[in-house]
JSON list of N, CA, C and O in Angstrom, two decimals:
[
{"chain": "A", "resi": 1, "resn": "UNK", "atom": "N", "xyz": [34.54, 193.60, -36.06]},
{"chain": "A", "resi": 1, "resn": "UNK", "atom": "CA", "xyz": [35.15, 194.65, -36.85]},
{"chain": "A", "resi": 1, "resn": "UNK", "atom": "C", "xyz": [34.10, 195.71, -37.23]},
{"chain": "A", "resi": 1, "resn": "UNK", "atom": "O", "xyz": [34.37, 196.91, -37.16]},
{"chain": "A", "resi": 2, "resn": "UNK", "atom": "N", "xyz": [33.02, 195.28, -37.60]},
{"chain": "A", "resi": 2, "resn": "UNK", "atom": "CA", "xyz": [32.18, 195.73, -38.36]},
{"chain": "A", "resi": 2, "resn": "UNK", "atom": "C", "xyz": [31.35, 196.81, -37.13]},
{"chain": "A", "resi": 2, "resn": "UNK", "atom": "O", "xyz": [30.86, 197.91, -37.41]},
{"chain": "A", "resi": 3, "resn": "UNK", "atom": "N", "xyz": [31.33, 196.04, -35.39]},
{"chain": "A", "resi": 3, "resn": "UNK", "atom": "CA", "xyz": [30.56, 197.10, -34.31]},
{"chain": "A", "resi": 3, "resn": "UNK", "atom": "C", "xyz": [31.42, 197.90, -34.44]},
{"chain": "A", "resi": 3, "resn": "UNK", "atom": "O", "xyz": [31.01, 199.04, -34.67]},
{"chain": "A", "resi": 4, "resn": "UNK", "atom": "N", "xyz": [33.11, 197.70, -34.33]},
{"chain": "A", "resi": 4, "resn": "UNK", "atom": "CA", "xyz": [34.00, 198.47, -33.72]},
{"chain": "A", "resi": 4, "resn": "UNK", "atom": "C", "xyz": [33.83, 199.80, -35.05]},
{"chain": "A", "resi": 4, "resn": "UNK", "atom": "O", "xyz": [34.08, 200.91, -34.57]},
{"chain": "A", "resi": 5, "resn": "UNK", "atom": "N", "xyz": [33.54, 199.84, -36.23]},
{"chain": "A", "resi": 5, "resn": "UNK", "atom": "CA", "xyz": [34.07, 200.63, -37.04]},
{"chain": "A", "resi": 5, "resn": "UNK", "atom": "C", "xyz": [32.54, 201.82, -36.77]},
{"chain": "A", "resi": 5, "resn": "UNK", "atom": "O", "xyz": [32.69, 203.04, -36.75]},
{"chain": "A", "resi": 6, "resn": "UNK", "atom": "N", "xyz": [30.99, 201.07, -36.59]},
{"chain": "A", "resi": 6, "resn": "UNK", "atom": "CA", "xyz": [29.84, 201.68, -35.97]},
{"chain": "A", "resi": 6, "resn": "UNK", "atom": "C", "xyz": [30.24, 202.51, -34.77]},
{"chain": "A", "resi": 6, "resn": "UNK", "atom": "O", "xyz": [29.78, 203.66, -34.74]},
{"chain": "A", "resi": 7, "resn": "UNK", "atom": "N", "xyz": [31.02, 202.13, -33.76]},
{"chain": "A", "resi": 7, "resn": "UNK", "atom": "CA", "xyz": [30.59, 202.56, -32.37]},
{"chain": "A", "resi": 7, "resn": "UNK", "atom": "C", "xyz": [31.93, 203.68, -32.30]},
{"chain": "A", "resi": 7, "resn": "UNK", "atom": "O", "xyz": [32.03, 204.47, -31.37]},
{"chain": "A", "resi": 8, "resn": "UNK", "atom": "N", "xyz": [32.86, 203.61, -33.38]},
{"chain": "A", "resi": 8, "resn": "UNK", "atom": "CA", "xyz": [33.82, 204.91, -33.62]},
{"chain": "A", "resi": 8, "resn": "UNK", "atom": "C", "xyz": [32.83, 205.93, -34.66]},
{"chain": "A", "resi": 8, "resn": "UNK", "atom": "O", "xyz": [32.54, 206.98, -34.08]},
{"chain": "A", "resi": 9, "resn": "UNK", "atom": "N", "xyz": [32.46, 205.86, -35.57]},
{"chain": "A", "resi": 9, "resn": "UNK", "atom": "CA", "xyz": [31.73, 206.40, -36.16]},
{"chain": "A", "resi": 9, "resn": "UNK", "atom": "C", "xyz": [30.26, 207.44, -35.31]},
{"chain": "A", "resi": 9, "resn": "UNK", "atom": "O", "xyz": [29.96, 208.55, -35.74]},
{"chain": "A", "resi": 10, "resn": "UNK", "atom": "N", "xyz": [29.68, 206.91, -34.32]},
{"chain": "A", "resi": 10, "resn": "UNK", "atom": "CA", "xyz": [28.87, 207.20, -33.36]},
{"chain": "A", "resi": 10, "resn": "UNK", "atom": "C", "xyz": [29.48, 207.69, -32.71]},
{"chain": "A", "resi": 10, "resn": "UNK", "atom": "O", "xyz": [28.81, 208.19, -31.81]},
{"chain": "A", "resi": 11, "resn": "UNK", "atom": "N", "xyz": [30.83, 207.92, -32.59]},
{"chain": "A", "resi": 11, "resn": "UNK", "atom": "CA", "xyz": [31.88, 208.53, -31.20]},
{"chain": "A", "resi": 11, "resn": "UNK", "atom": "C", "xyz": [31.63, 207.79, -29.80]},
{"chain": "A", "resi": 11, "resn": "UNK", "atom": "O", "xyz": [31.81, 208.25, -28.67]},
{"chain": "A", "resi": 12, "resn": "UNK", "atom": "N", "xyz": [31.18, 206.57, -30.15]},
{"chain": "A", "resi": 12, "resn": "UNK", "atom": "CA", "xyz": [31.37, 205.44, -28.55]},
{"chain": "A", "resi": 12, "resn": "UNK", "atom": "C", "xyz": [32.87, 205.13, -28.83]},
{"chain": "A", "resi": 12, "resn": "UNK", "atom": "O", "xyz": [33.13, 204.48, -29.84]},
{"chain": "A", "resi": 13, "resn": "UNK", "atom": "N", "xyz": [33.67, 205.46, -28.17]},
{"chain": "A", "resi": 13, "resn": "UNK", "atom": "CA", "xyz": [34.88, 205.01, -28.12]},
{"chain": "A", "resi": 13, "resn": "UNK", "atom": "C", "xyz": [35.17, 203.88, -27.72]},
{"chain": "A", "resi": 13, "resn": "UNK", "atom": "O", "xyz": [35.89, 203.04, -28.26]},
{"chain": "A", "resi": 14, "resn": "UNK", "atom": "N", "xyz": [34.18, 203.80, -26.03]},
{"chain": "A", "resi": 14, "resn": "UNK", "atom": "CA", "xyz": [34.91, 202.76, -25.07]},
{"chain": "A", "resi": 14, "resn": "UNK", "atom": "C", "xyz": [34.39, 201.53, -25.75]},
{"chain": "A", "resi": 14, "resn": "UNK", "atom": "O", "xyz": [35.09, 200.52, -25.71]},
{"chain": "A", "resi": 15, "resn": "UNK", "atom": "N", "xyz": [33.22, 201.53, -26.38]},
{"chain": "A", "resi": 15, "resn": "UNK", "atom": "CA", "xyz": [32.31, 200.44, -26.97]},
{"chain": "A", "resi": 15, "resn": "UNK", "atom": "C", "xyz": [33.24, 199.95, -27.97]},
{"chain": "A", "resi": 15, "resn": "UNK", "atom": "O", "xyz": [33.15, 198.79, -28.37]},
{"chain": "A", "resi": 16, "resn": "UNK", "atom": "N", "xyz": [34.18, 200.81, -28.44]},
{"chain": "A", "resi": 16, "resn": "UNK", "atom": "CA", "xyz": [34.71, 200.59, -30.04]},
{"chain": "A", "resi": 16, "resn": "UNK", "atom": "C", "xyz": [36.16, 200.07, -29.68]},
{"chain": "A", "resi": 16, "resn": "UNK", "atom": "O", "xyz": [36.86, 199.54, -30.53]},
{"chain": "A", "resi": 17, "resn": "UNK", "atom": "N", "xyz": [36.65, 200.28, -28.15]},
{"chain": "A", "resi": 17, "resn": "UNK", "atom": "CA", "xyz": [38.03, 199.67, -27.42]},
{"chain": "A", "resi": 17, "resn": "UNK", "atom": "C", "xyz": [37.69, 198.18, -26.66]},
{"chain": "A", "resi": 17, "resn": "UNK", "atom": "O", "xyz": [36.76, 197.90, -25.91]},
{"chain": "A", "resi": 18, "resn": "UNK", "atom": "N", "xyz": [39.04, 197.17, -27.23]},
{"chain": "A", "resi": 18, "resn": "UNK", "atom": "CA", "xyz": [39.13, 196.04, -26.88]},
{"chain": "A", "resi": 18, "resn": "UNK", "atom": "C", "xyz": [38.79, 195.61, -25.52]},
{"chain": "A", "resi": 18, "resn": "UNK", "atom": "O", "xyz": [38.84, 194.43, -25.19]},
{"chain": "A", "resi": 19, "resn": "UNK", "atom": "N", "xyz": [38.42, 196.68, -24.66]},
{"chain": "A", "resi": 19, "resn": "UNK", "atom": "CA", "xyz": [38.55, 196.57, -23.08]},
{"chain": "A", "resi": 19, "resn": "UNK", "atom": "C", "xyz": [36.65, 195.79, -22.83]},
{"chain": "A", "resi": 19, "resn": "UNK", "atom": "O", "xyz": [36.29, 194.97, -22.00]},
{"chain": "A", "resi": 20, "resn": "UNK", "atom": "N", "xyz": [35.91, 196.43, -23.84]},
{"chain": "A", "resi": 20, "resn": "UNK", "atom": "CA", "xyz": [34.85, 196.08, -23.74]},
{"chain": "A", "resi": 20, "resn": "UNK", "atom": "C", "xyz": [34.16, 194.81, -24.17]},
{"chain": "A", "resi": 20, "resn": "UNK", "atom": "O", "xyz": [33.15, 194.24, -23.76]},
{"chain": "A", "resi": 21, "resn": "UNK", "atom": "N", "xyz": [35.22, 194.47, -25.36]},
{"chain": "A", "resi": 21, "resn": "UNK", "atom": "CA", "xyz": [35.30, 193.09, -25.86]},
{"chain": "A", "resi": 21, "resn": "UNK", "atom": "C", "xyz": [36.18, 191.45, -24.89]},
{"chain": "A", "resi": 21, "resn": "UNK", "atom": "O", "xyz": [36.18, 190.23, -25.04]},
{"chain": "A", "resi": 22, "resn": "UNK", "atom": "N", "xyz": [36.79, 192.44, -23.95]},
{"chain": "A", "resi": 22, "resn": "UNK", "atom": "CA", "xyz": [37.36, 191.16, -23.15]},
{"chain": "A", "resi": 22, "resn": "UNK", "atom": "C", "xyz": [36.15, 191.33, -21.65]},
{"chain": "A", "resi": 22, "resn": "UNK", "atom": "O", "xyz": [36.30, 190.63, -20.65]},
{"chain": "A", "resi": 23, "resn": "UNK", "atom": "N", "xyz": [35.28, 192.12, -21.75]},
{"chain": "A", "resi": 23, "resn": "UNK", "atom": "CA", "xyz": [34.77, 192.67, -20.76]},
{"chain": "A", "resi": 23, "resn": "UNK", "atom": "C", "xyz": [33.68, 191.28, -20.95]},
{"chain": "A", "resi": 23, "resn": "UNK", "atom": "O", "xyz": [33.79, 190.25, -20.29]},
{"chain": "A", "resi": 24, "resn": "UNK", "atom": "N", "xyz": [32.67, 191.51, -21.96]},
{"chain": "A", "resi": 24, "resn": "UNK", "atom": "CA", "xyz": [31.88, 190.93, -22.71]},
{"chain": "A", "resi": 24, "resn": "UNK", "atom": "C", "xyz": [32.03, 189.05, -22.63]},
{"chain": "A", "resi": 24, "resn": "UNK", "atom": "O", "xyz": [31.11, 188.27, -22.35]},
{"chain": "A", "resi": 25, "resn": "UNK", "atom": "N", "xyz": [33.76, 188.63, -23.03]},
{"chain": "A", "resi": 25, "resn": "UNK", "atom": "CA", "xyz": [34.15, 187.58, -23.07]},
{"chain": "A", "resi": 25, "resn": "UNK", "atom": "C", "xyz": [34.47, 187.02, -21.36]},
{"chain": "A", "resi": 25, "resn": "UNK", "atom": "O", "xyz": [34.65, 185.81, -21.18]},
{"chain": "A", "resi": 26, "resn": "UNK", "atom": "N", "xyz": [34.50, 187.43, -20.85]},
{"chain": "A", "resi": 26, "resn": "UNK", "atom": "CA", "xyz": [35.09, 187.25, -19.50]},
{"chain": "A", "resi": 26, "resn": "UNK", "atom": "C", "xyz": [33.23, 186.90, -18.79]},
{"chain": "A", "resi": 26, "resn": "UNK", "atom": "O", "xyz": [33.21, 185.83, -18.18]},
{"chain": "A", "resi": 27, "resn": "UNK", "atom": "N", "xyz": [31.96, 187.59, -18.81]},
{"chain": "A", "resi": 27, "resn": "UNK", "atom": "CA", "xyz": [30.93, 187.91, -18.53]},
{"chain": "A", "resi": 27, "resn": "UNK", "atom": "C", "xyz": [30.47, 185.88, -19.07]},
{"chain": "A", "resi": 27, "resn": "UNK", "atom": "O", "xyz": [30.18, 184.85, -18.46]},
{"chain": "A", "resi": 28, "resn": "UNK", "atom": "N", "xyz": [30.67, 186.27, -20.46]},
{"chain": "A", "resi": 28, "resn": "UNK", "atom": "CA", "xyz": [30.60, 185.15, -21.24]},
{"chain": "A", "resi": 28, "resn": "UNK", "atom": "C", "xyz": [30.83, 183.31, -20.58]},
{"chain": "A", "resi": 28, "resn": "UNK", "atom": "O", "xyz": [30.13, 182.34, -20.30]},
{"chain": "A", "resi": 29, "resn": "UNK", "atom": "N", "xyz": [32.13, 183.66, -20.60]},
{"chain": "A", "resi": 29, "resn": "UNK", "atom": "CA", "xyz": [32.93, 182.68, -19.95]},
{"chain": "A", "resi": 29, "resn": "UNK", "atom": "C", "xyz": [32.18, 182.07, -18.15]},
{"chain": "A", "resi": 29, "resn": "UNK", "atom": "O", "xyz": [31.97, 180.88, -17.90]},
{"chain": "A", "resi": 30, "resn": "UNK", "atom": "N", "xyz": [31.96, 183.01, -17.34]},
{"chain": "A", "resi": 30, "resn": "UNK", "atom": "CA", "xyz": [30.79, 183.06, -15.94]},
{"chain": "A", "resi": 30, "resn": "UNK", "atom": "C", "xyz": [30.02, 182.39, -16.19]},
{"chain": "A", "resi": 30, "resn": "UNK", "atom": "O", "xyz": [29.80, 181.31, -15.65]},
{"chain": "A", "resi": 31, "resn": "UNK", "atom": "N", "xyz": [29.30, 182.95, -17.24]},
{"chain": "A", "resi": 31, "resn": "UNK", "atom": "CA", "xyz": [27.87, 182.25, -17.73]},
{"chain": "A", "resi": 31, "resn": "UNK", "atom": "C", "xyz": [28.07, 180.60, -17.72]},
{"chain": "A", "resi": 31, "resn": "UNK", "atom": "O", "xyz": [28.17, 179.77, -16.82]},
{"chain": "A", "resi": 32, "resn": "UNK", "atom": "N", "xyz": [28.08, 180.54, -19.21]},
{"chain": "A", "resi": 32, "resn": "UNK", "atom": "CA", "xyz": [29.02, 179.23, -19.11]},
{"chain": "A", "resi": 32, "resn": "UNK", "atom": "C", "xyz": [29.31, 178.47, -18.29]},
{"chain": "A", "resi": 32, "resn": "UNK", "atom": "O", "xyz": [28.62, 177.45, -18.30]},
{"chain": "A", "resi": 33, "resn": "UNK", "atom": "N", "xyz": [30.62, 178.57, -17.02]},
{"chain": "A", "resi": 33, "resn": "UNK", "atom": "CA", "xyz": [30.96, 177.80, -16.35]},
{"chain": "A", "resi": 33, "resn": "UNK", "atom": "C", "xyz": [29.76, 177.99, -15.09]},
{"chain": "A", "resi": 33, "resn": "UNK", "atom": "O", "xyz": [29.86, 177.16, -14.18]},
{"chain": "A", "resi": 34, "resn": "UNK", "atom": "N", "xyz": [28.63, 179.04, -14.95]},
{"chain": "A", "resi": 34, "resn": "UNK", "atom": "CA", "xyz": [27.87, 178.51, -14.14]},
{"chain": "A", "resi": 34, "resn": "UNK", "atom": "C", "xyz": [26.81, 177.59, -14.62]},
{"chain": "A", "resi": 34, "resn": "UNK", "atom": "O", "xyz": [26.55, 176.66, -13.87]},
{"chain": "A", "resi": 35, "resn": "UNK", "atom": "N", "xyz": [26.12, 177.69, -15.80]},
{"chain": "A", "resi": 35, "resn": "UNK", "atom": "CA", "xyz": [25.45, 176.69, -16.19]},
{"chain": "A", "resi": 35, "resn": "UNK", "atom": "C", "xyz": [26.08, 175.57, -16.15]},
{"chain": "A", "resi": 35, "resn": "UNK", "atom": "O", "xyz": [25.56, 174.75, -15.40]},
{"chain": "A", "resi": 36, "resn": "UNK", "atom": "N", "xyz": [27.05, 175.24, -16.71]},
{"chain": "A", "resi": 36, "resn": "UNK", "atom": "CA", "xyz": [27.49, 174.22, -16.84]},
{"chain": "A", "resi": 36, "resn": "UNK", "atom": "C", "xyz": [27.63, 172.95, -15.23]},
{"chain": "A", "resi": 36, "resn": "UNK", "atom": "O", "xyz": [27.25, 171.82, -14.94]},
{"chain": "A", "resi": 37, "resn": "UNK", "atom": "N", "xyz": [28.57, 174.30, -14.46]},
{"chain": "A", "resi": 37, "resn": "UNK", "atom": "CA", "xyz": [27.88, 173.26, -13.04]},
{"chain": "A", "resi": 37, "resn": "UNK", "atom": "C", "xyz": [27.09, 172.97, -12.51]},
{"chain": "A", "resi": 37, "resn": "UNK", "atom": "O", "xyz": [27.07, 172.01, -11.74]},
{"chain": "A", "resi": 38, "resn": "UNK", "atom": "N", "xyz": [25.69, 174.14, -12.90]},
{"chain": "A", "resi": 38, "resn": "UNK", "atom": "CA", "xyz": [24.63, 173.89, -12.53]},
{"chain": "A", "resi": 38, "resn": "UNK", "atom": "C", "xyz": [24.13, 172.18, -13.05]},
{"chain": "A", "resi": 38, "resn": "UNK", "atom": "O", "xyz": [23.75, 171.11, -12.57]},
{"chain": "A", "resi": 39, "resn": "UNK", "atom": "N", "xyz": [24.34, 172.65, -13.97]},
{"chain": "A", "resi": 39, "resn": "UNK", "atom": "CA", "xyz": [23.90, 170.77, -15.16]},
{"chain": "A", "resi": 39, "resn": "UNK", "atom": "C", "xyz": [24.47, 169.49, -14.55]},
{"chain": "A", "resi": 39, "resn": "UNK", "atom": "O", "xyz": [23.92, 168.38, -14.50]},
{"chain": "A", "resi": 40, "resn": "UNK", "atom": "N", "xyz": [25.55, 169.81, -14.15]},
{"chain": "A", "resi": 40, "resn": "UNK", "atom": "CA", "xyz": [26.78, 168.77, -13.87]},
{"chain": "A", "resi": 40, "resn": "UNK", "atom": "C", "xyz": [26.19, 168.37, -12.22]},
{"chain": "A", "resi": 40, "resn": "UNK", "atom": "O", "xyz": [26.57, 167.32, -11.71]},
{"chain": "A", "resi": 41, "resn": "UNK", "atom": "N", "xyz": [25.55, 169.02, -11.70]},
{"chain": "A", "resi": 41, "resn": "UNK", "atom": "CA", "xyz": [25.53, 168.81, -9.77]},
{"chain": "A", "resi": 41, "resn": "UNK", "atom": "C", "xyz": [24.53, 168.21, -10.43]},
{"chain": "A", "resi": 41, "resn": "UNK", "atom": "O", "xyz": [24.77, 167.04, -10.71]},
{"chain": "A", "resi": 42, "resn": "UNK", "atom": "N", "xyz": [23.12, 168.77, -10.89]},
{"chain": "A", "resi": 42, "resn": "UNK", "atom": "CA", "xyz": [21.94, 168.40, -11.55]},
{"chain": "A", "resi": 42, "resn": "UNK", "atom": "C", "xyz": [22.10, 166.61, -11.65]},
{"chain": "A", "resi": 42, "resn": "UNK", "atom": "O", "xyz": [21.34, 165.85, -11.06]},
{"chain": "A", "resi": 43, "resn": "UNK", "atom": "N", "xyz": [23.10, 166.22, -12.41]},
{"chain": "A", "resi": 43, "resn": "UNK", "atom": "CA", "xyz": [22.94, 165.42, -13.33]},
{"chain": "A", "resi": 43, "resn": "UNK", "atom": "C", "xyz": [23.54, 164.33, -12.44]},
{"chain": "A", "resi": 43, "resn": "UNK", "atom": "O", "xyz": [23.22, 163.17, -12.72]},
{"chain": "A", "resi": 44, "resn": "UNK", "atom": "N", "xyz": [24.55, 164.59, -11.16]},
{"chain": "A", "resi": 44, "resn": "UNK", "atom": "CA", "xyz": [25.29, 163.84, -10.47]},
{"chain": "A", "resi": 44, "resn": "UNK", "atom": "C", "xyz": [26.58, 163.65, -11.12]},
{"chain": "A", "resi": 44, "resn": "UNK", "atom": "O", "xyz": [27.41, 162.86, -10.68]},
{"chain": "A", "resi": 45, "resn": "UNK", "atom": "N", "xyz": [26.75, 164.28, -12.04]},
{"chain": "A", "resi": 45, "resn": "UNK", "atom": "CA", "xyz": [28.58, 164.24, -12.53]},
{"chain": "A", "resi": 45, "resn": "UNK", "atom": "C", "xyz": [29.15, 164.72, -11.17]},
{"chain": "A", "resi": 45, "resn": "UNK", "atom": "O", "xyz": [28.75, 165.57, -10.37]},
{"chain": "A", "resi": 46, "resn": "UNK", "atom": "N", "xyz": [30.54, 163.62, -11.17]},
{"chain": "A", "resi": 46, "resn": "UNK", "atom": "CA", "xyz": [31.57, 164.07, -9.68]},
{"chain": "A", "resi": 46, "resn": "UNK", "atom": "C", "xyz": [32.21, 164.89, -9.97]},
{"chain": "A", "resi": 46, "resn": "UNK", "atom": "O", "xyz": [32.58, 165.11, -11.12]},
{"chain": "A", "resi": 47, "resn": "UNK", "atom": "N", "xyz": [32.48, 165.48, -9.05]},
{"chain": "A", "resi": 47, "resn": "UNK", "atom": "CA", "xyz": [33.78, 166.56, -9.45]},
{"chain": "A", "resi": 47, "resn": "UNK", "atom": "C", "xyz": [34.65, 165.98, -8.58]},
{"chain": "A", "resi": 47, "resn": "UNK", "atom": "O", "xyz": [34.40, 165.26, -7.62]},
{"chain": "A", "resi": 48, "resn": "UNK", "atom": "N", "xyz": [36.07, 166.49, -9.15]},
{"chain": "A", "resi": 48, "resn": "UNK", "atom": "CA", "xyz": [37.39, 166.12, -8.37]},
{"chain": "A", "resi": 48, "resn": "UNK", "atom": "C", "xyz": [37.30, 166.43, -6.95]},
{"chain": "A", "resi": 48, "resn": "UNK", "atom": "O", "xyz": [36.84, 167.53, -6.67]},
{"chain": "A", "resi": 49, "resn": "UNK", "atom": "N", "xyz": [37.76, 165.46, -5.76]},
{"chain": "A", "resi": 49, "resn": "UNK", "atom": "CA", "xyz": [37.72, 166.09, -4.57]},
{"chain": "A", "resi": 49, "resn": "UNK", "atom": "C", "xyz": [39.06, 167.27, -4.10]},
{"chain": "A", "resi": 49, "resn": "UNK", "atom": "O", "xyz": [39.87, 167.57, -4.98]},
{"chain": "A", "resi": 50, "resn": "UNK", "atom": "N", "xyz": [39.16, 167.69, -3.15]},
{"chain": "A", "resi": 50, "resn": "UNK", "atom": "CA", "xyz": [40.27, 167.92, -2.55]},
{"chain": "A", "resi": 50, "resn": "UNK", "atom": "C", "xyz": [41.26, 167.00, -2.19]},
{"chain": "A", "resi": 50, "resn": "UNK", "atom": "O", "xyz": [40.99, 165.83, -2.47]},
{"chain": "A", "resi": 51, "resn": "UNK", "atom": "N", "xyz": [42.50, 167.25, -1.55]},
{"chain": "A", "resi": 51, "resn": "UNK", "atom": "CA", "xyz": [43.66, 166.20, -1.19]},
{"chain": "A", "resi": 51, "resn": "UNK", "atom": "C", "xyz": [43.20, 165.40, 0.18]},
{"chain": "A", "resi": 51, "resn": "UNK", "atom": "O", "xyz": [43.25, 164.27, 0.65]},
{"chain": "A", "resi": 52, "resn": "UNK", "atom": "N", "xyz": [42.58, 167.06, 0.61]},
{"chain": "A", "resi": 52, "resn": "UNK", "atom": "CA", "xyz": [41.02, 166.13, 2.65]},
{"chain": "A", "resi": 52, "resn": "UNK", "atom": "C", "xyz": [39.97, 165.06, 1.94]},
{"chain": "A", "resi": 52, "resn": "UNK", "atom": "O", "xyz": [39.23, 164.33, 2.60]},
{"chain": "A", "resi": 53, "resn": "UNK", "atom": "N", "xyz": [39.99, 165.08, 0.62]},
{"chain": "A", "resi": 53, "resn": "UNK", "atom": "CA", "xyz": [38.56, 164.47, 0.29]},
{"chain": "A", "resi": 53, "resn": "UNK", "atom": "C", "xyz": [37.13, 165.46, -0.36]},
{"chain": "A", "resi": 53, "resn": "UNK", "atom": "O", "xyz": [36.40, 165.37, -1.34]},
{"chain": "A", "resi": 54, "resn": "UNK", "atom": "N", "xyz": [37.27, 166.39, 0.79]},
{"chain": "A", "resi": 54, "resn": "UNK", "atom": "CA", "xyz": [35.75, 167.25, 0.51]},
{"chain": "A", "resi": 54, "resn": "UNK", "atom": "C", "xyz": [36.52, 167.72, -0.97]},
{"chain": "A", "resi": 54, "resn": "UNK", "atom": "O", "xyz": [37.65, 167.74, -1.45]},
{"chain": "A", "resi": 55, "resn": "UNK", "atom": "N", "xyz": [34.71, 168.19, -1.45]},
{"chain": "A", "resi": 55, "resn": "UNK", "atom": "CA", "xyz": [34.24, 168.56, -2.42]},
{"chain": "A", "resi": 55, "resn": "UNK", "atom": "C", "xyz": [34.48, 170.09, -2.01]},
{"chain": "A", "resi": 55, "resn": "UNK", "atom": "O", "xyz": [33.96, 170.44, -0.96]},
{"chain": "A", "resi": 56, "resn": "UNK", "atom": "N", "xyz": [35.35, 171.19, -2.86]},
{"chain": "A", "resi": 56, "resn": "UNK", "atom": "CA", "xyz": [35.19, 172.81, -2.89]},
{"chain": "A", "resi": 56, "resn": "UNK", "atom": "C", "xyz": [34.08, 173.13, -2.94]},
{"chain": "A", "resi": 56, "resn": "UNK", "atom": "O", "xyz": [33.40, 172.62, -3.82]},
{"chain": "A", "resi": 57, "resn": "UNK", "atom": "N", "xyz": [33.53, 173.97, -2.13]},
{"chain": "A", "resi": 57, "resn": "UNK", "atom": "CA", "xyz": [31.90, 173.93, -1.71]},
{"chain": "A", "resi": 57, "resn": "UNK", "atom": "C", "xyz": [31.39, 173.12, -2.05]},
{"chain": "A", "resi": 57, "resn": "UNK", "atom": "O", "xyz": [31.03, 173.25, -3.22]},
{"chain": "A", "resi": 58, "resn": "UNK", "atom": "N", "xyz": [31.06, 172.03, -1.50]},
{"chain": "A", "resi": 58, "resn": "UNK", "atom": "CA", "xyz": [30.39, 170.83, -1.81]},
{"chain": "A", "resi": 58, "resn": "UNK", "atom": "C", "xyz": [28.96, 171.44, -0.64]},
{"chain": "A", "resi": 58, "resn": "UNK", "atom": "O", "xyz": [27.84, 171.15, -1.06]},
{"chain": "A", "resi": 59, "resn": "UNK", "atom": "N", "xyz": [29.00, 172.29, 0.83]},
{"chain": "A", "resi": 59, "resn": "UNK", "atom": "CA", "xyz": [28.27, 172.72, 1.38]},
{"chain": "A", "resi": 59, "resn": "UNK", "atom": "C", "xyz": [27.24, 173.54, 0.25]},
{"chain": "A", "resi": 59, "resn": "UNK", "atom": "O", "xyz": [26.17, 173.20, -0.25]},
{"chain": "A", "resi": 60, "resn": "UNK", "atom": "N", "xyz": [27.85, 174.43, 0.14]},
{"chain": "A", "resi": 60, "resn": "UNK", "atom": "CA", "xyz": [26.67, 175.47, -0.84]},
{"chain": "A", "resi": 60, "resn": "UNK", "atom": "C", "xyz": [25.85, 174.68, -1.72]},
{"chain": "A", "resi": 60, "resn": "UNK", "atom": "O", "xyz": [24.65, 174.88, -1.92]},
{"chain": "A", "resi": 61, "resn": "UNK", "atom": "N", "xyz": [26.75, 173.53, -2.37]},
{"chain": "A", "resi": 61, "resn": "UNK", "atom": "CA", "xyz": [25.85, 172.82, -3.62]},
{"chain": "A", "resi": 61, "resn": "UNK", "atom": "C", "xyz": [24.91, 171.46, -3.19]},
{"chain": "A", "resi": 61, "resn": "UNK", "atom": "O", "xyz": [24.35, 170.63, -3.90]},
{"chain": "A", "resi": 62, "resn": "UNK", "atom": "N", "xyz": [25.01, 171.63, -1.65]},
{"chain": "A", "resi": 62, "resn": "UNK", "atom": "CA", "xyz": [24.22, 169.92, -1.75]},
{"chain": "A", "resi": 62, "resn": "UNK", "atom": "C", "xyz": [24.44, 169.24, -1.47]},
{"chain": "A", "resi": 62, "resn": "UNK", "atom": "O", "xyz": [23.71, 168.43, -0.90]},
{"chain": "A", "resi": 63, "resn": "UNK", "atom": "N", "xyz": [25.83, 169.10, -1.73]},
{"chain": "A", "resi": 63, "resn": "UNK", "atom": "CA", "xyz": [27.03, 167.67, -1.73]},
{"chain": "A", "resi": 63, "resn": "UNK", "atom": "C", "xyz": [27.83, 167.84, 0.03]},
{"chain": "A", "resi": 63, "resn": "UNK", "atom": "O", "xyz": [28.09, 168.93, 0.55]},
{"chain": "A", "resi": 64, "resn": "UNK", "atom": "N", "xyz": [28.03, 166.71, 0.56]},
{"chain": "A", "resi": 64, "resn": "UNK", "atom": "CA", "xyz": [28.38, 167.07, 1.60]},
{"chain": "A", "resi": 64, "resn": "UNK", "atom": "C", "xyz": [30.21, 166.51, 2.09]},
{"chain": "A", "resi": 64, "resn": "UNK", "atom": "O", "xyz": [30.94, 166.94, 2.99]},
{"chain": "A", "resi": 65, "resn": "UNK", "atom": "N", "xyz": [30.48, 165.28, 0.90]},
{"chain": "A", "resi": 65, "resn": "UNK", "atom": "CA", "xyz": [31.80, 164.56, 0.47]},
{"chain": "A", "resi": 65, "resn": "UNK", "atom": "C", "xyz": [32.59, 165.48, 0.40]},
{"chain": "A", "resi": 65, "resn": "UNK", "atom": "O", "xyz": [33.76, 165.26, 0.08]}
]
């Protein structure tokens, strides 16, 4: 509340419109789910296979199941 009322005040509009705040959260969210698999291959947590068996890029990550 408090950027949005700064970045109208400064005349940043787009900074001060919700578009930049789902922009931000969405960026957020990437992050996140790439660390997170990073940790998870790291660590040997399985992931669900496919209905064939293989692993969704299981090539790119290592995994060859």
């Amino acid at each position: 509340m408090l950027t949005t009322l700064v970045a109208s005040e400064l005349h940043a509009h787009v900074a001060a419109s919700s578009a930049a705040i789902l922009l931000m959260l969405g960026v957020n969210r990437l992050g996140q789910a790439a660390v997170i698999t990073r940790r998870a291959l790291s660590s040997g947590v399985p992931f669900a296979p496919e209905k064939d068996g293989k692993v969704f890029m299981g090539n790119r990550f290592g995994r060859q199941n």
